[in-house]
XYZ file of C-alpha atoms in Angstrom:
104
model
C 115.536 104.211 113.918
C 116.404 105.871 117.335
C 114.010 105.574 120.136
C 114.543 109.009 121.542
C 112.589 110.921 118.850
C 110.812 113.718 120.210
C 107.118 112.401 121.149
C 105.494 115.804 120.177
C 107.081 115.613 116.802
C 105.713 112.230 115.992
C 102.400 113.237 117.229
C 102.418 116.301 114.861
C 103.486 114.188 111.943
C 100.780 111.541 112.778
C 98.055 114.217 112.985
C 99.256 116.059 109.893
C 99.427 112.664 107.989
C 95.862 111.746 109.094
C 94.538 115.233 107.799
C 96.268 114.904 104.591
C 95.103 111.531 103.942
C 91.552 112.382 105.092
C 91.519 115.277 102.379
C 93.328 113.686 99.538
C 92.006 109.998 100.012
C 95.228 108.994 98.207
C 98.291 107.498 99.956
C 100.597 108.323 97.341
C 99.695 112.040 97.355
C 99.693 112.165 101.195
C 103.190 110.626 101.270
C 104.813 113.124 98.698
C 103.162 115.951 100.476
C 104.566 114.920 103.823
C 107.853 114.703 102.119
C 107.654 118.354 100.950
C 106.265 119.810 104.090
C 108.669 118.170 106.509
C 111.523 117.986 103.998
C 112.723 114.460 105.099
C 114.227 111.838 102.802
C 111.911 109.051 101.544
C 113.677 106.315 103.440
C 113.579 108.320 106.894
C 109.819 109.271 106.394
C 108.996 105.615 105.381
C 110.710 104.331 108.652
C 109.055 107.048 110.650
C 105.660 106.322 109.501
C 106.261 102.569 110.125
C 107.393 103.497 113.730
C 104.281 105.491 114.099
C 101.944 102.852 113.102
C 103.732 100.300 115.410
C 103.730 102.778 118.409
C 100.033 103.276 118.041
C 100.257 107.012 116.810
C 98.495 106.655 113.523
C 95.021 105.156 113.563
C 91.938 105.814 111.347
C 89.047 104.232 113.186
C 87.876 103.148 116.669
C 85.550 100.141 117.252
C 85.101 99.736 121.066
C 88.342 98.068 122.132
C 89.485 97.470 118.509
C 91.289 100.173 116.507
C 91.818 99.377 112.944
C 95.130 100.871 111.308
C 94.825 100.587 107.523
C 97.548 102.911 106.469
C 100.837 100.875 106.331
C 102.409 100.810 102.873
C 105.036 98.771 101.811
C 106.886 101.168 99.451
C 110.058 99.222 98.691
C 113.634 100.622 98.821
C 113.455 102.579 95.607
C 110.882 105.032 96.592
C 107.189 104.890 95.511
C 106.109 102.293 93.053
C 103.121 99.835 93.082
C 102.502 99.343 96.614
C 100.509 97.198 98.807
C 98.358 98.256 101.725
C 97.973 96.011 104.646
C 95.782 96.281 107.743
C 96.998 96.446 111.248
C 94.811 95.689 114.150
C 95.670 96.586 117.741
C 93.715 94.634 120.558
C 95.492 96.846 123.290
C 94.495 100.445 122.641
C 95.545 101.629 126.142
C 99.031 100.583 125.698
C 101.718 102.264 123.790
C 102.835 99.228 121.970
C 100.047 96.939 121.083
C 100.144 93.290 119.648
C 99.968 93.596 115.958
C 98.015 91.285 113.579
C 98.949 91.756 109.929
C 96.330 90.905 107.258
C 96.251 91.307 103.679
């Protein structure tokens, strides 16, 4: 994915994604709603969400210096199927790119 994506666009998608997920509490529904609203191909939206998580735009909870990111979904190349949710933990919340620890 190109690195020169408009930062305000990324922030609007991440905020919107958070609001949708908060209201639906369902990852698949929120993903489908984002597809409709932003009119992006599944593959592009998937890459964008992964980029948002790795860049620190998407987060759900803060505990002192630890932010827990628990929306990173492995959707596979054929679109939405049974998926696996992973937990991402960033130890460096003040930097744009934190160190990532993946746990199941």
